[in-house]
PDB file of N, CA and C in Angstrom:
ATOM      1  N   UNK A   5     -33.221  75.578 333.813  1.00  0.00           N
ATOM      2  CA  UNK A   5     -32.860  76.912 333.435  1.00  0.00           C
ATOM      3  C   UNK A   5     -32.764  76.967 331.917  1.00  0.00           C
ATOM      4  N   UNK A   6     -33.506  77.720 331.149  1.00  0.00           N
ATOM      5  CA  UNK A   6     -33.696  78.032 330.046  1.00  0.00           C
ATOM      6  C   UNK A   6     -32.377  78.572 329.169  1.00  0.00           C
ATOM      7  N   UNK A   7     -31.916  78.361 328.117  1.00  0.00           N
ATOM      8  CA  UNK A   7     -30.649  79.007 327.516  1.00  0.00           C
ATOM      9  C   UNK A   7     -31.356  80.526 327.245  1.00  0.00           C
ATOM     10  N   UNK A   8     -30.426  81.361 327.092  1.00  0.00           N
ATOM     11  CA  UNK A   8     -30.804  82.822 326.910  1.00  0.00           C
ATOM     12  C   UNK A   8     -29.572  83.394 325.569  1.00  0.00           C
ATOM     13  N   UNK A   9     -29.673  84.513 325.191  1.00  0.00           N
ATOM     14  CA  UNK A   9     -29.183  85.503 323.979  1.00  0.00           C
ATOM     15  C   UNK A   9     -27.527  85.346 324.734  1.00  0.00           C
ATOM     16  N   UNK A  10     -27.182  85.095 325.963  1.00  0.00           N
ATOM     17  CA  UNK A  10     -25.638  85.852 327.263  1.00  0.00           C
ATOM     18  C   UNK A  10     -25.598  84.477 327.501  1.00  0.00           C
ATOM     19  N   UNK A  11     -26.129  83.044 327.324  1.00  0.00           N
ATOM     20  CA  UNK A  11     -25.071  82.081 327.263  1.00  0.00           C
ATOM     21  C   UNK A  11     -24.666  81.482 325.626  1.00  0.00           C
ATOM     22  N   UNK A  12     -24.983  81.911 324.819  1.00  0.00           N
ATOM     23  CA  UNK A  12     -24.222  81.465 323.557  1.00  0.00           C
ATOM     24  C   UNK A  12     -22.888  82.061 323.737  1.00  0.00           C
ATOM     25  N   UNK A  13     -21.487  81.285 323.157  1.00  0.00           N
ATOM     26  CA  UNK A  13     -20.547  81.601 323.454  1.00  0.00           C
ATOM     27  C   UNK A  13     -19.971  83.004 322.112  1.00  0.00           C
ATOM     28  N   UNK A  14     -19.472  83.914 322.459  1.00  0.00           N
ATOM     29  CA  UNK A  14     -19.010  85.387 322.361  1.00  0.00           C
ATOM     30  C   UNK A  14     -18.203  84.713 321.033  1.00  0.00           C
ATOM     31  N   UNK A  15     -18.520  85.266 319.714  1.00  0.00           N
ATOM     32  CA  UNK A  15     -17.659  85.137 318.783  1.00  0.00           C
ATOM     33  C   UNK A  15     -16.765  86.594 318.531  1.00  0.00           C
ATOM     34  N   UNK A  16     -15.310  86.027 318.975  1.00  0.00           N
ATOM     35  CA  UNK A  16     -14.164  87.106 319.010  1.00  0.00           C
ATOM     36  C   UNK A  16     -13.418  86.770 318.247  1.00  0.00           C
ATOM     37  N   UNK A  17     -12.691  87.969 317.269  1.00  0.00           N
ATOM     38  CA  UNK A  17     -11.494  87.769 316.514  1.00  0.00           C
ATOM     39  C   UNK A  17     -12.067  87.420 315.447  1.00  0.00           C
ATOM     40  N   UNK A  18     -13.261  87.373 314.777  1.00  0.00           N
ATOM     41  CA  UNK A  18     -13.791  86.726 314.080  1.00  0.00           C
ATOM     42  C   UNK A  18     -14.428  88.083 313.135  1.00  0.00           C
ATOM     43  N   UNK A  19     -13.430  88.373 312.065  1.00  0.00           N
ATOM     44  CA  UNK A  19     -13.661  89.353 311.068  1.00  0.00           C
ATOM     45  C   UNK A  19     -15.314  89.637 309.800  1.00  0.00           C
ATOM     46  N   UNK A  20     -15.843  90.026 310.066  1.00  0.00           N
ATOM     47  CA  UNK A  20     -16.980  90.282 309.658  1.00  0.00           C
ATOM     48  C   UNK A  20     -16.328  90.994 307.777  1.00  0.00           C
ATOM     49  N   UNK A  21     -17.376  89.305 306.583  1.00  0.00           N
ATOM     50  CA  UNK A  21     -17.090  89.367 305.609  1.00  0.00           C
ATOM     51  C   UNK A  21     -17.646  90.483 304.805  1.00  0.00           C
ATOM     52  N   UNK A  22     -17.060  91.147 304.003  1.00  0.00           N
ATOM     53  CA  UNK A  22     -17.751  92.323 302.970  1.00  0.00           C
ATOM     54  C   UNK A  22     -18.571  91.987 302.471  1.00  0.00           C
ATOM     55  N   UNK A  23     -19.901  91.985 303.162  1.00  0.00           N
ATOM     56  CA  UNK A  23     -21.248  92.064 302.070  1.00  0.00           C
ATOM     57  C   UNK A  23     -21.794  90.574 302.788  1.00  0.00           C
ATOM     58  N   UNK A  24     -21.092  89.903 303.610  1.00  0.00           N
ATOM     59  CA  UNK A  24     -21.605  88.511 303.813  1.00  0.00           C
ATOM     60  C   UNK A  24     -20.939  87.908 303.120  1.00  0.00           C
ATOM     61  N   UNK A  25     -20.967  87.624 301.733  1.00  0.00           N
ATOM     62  CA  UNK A  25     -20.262  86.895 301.352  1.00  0.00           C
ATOM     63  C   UNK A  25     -19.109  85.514 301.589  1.00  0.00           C
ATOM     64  N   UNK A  26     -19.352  84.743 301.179  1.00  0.00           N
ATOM     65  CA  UNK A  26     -18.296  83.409 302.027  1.00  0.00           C
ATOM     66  C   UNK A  26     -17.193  83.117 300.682  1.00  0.00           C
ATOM     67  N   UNK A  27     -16.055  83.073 300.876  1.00  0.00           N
ATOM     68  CA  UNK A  27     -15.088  82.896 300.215  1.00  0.00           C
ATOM     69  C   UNK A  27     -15.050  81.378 298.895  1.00  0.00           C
ATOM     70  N   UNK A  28     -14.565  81.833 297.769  1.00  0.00           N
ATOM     71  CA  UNK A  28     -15.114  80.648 297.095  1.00  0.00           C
ATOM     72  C   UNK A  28     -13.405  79.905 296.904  1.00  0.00           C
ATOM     73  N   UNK A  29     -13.613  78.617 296.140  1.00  0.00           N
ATOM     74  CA  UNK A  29     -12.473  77.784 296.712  1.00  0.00           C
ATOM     75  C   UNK A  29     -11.618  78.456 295.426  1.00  0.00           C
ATOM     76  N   UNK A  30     -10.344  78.183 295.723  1.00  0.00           N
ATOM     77  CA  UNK A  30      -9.275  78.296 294.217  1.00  0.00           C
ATOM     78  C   UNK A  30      -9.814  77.731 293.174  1.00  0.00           C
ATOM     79  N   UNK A  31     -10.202  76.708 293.042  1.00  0.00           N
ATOM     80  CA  UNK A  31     -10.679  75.632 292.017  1.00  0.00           C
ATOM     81  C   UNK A  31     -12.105  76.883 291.199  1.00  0.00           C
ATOM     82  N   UNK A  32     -12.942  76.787 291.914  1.00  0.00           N
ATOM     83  CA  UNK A  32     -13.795  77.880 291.678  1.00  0.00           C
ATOM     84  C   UNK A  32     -13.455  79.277 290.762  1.00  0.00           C
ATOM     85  N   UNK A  33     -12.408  79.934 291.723  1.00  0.00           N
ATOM     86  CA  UNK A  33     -12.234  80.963 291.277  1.00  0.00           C
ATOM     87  C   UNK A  33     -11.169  80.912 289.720  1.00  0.00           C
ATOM     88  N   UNK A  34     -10.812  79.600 289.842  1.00  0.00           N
ATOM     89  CA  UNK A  34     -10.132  80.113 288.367  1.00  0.00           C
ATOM     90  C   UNK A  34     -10.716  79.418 287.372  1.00  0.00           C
ATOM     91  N   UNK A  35     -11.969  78.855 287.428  1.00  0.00           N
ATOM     92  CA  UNK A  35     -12.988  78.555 286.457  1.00  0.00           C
ATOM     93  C   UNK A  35     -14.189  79.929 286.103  1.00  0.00           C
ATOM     94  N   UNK A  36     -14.072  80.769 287.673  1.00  0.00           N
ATOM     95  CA  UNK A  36     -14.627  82.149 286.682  1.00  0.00           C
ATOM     96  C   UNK A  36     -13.978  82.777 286.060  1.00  0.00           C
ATOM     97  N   UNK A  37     -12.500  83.334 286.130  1.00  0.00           N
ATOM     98  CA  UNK A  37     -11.642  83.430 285.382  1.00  0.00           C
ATOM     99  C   UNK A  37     -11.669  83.291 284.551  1.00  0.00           C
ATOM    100  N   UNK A  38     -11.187  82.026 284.144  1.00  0.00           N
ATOM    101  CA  UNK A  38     -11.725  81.472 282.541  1.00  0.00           C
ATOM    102  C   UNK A  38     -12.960  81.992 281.985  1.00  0.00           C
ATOM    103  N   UNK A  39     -13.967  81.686 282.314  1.00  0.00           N
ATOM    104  CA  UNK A  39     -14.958  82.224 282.053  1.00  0.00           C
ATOM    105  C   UNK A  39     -14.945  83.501 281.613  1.00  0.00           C
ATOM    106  N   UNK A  40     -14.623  84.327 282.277  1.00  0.00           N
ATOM    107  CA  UNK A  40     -14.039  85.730 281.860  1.00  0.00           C
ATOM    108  C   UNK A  40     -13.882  86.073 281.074  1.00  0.00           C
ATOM    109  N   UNK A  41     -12.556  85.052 280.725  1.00  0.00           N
ATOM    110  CA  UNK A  41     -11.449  85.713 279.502  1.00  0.00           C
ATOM    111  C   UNK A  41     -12.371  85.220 278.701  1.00  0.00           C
ATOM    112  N   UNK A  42     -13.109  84.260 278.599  1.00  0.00           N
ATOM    113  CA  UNK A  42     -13.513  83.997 277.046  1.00  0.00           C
ATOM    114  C   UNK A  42     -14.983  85.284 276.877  1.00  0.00           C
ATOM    115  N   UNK A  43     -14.775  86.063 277.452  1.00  0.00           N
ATOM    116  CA  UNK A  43     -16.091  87.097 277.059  1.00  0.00           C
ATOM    117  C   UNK A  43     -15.064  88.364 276.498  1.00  0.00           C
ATOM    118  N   UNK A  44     -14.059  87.912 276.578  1.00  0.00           N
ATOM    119  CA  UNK A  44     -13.122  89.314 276.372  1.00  0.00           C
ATOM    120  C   UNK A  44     -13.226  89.301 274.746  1.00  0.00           C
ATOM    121  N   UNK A  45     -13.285  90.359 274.305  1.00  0.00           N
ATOM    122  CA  UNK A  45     -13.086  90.551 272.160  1.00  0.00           C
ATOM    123  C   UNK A  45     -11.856  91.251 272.258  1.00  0.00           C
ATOM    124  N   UNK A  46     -10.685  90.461 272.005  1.00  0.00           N
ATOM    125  CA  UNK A  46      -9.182  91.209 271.576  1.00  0.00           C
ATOM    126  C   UNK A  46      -9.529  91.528 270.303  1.00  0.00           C
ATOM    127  N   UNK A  47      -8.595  93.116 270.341  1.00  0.00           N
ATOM    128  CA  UNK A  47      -8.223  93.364 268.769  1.00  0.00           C
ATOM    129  C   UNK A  47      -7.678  92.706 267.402  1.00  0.00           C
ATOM    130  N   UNK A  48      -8.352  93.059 266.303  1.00  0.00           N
ATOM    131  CA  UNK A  48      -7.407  92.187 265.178  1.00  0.00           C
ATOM    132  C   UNK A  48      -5.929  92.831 265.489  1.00  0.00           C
ATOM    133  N   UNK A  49      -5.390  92.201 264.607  1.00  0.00           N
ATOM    134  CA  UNK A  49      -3.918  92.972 264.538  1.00  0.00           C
ATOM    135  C   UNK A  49      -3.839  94.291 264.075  1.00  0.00           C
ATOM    136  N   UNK A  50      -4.363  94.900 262.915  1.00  0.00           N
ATOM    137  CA  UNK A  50      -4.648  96.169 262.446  1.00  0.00           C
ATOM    138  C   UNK A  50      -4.925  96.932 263.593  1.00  0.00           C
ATOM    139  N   UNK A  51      -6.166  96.898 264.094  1.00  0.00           N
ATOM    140  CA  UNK A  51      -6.553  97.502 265.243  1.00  0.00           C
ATOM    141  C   UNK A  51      -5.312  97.543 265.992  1.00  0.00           C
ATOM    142  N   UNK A  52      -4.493  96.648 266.455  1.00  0.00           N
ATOM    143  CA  UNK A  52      -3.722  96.951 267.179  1.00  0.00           C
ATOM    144  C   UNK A  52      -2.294  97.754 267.143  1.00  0.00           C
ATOM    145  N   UNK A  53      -2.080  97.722 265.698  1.00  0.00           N
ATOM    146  CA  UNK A  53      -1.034  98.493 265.148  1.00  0.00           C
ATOM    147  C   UNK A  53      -1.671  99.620 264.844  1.00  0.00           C
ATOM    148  N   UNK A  54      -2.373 100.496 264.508  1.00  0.00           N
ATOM    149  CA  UNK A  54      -3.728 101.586 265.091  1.00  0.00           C
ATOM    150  C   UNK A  54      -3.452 102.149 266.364  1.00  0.00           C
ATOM    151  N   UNK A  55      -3.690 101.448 267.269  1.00  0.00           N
ATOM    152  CA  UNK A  55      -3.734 101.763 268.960  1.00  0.00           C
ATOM    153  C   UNK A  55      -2.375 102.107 268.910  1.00  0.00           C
ATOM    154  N   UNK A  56      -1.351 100.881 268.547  1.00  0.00           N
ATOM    155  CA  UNK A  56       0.134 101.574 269.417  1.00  0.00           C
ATOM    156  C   UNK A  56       0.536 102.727 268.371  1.00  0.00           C
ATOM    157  N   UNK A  57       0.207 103.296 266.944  1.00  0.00           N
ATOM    158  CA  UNK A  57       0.958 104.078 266.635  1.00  0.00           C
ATOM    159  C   UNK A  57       0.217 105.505 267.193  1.00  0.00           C
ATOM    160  N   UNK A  58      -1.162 105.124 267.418  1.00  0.00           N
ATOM    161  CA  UNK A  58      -1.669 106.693 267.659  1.00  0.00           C
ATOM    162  C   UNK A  58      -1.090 106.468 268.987  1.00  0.00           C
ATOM    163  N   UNK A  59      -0.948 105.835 270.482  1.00  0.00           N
ATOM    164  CA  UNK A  59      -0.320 106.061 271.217  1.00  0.00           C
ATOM    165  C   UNK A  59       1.003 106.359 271.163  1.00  0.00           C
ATOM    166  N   UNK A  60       1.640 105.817 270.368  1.00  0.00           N
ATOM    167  CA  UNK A  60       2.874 106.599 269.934  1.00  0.00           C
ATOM    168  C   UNK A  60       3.160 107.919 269.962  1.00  0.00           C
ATOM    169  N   UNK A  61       2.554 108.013 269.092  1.00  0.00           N
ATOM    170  CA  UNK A  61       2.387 109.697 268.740  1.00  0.00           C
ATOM    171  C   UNK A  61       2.213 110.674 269.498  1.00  0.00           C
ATOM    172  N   UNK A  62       0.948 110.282 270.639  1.00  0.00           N
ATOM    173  CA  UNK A  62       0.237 110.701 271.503  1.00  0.00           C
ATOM    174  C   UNK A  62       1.338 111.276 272.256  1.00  0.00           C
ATOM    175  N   UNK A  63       2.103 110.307 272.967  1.00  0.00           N
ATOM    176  CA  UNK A  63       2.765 110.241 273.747  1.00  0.00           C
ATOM    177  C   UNK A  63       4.795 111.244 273.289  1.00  0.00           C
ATOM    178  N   UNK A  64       4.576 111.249 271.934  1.00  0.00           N
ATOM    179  CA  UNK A  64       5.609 112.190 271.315  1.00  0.00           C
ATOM    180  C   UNK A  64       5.570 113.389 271.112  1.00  0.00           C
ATOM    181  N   UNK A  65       3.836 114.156 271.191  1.00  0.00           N
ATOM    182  CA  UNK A  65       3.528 115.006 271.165  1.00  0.00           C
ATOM    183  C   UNK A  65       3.922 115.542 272.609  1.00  0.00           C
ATOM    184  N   UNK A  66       3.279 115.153 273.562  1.00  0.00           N
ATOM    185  CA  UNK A  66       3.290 115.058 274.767  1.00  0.00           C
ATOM    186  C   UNK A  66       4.608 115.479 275.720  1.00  0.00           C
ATOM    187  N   UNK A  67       5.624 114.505 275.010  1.00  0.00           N
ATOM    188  CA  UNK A  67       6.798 114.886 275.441  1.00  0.00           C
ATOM    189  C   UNK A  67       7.691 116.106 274.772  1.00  0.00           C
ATOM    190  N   UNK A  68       7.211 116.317 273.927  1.00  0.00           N
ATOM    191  CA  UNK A  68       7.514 118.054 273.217  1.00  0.00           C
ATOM    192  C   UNK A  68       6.799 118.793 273.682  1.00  0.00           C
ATOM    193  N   UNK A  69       5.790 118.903 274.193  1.00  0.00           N
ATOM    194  CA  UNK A  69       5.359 119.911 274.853  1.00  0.00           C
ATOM    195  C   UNK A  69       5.956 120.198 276.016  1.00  0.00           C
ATOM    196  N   UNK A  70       6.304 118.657 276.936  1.00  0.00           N
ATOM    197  CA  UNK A  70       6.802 119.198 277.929  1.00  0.00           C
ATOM    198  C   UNK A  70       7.900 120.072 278.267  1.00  0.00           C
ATOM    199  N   UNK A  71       8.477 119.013 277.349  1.00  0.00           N
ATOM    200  CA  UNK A  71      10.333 119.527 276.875  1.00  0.00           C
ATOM    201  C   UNK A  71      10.449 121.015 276.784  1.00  0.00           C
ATOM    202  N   UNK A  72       9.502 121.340 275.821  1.00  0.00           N
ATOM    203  CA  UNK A  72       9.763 122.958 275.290  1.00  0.00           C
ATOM    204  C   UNK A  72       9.240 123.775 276.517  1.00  0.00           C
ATOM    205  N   UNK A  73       8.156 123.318 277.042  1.00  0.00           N
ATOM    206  CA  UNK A  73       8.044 124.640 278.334  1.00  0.00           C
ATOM    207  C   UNK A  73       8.695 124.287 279.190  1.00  0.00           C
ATOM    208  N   UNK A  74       9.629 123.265 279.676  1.00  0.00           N
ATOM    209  CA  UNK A  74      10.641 122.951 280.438  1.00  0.00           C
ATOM    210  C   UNK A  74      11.859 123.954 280.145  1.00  0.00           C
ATOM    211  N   UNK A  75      12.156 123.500 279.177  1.00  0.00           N
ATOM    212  CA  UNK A  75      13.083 124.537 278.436  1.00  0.00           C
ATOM    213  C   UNK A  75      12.880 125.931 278.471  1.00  0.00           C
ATOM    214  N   UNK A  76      11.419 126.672 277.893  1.00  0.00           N
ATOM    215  CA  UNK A  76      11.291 127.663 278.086  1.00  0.00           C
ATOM    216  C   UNK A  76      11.182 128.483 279.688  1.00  0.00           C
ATOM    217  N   UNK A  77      10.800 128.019 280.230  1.00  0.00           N
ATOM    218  CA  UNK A  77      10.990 128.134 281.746  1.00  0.00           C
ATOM    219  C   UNK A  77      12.027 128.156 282.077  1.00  0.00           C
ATOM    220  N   UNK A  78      12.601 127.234 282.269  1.00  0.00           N
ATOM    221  CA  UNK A  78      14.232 127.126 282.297  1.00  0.00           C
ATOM    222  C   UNK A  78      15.067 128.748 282.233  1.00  0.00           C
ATOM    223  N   UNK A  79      15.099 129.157 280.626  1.00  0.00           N
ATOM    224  CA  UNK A  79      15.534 130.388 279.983  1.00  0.00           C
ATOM    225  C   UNK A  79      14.780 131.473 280.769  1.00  0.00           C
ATOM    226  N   UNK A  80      13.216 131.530 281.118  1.00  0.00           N
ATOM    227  CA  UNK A  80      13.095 132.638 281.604  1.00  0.00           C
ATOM    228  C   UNK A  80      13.308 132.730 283.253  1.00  0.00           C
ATOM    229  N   UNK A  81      13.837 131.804 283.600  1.00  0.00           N
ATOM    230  CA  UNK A  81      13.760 131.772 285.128  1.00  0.00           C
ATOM    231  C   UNK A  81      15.491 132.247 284.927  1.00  0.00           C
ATOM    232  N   UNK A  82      16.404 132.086 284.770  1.00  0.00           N
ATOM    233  CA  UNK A  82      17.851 132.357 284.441  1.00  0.00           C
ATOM    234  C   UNK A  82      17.740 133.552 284.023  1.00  0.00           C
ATOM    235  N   UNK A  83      16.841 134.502 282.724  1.00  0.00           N
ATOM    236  CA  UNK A  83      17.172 136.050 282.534  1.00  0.00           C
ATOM    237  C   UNK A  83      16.264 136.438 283.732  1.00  0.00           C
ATOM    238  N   UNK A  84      15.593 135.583 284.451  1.00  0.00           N
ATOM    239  CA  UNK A  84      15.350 136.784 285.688  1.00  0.00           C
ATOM    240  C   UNK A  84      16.292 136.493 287.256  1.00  0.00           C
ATOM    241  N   UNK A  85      16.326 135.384 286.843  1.00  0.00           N
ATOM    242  CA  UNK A  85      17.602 135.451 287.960  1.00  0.00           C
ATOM    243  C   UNK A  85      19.117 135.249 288.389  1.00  0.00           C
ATOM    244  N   UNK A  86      18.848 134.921 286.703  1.00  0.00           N
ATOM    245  CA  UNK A  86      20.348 134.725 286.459  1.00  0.00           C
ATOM    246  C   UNK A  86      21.277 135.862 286.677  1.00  0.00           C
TER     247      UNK A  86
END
């Protein structure tokens, strides 16, 4: 009797990988890592005192705007229902 496609045994429970893909070891994965980081270009320092003050700012503007139409809202919601 010939083997057929209905006697190989039924693979169950057995999660089907994204893309195929087979999992690579720890060792592996933190040598691409590395790899990685060394393609990364950090900022000089200038540059970076640059970035945080305009985010600074950014972010001070930001919160005055909110503040004041918080506020202003506030006042007109009270003369109308106050």
């Amino acid at each position: 009797m010939a083997a057929t496609d209905t006697d190989a045994p039924a693979r169950v429970n057995q999660p089907a990988r994204a893309g195929g893909r087979r999992r690579t070891s720890p060792l592996r994965f933190y040598r691409e890592v590395v790899a990685e980081l060394r393609k990364v270009v950090y900022p000089s320092r200038t540059e970076l005192i640059t970035y945080v003050v305009v985010v600074l700012i950014f972010v001070s503007v930001m919160t005055a705007i909110v503040a004041s139409l918080d506020f202003g809202l506030t006042k007109l919601v009270l003369q109308i229902f106050g």
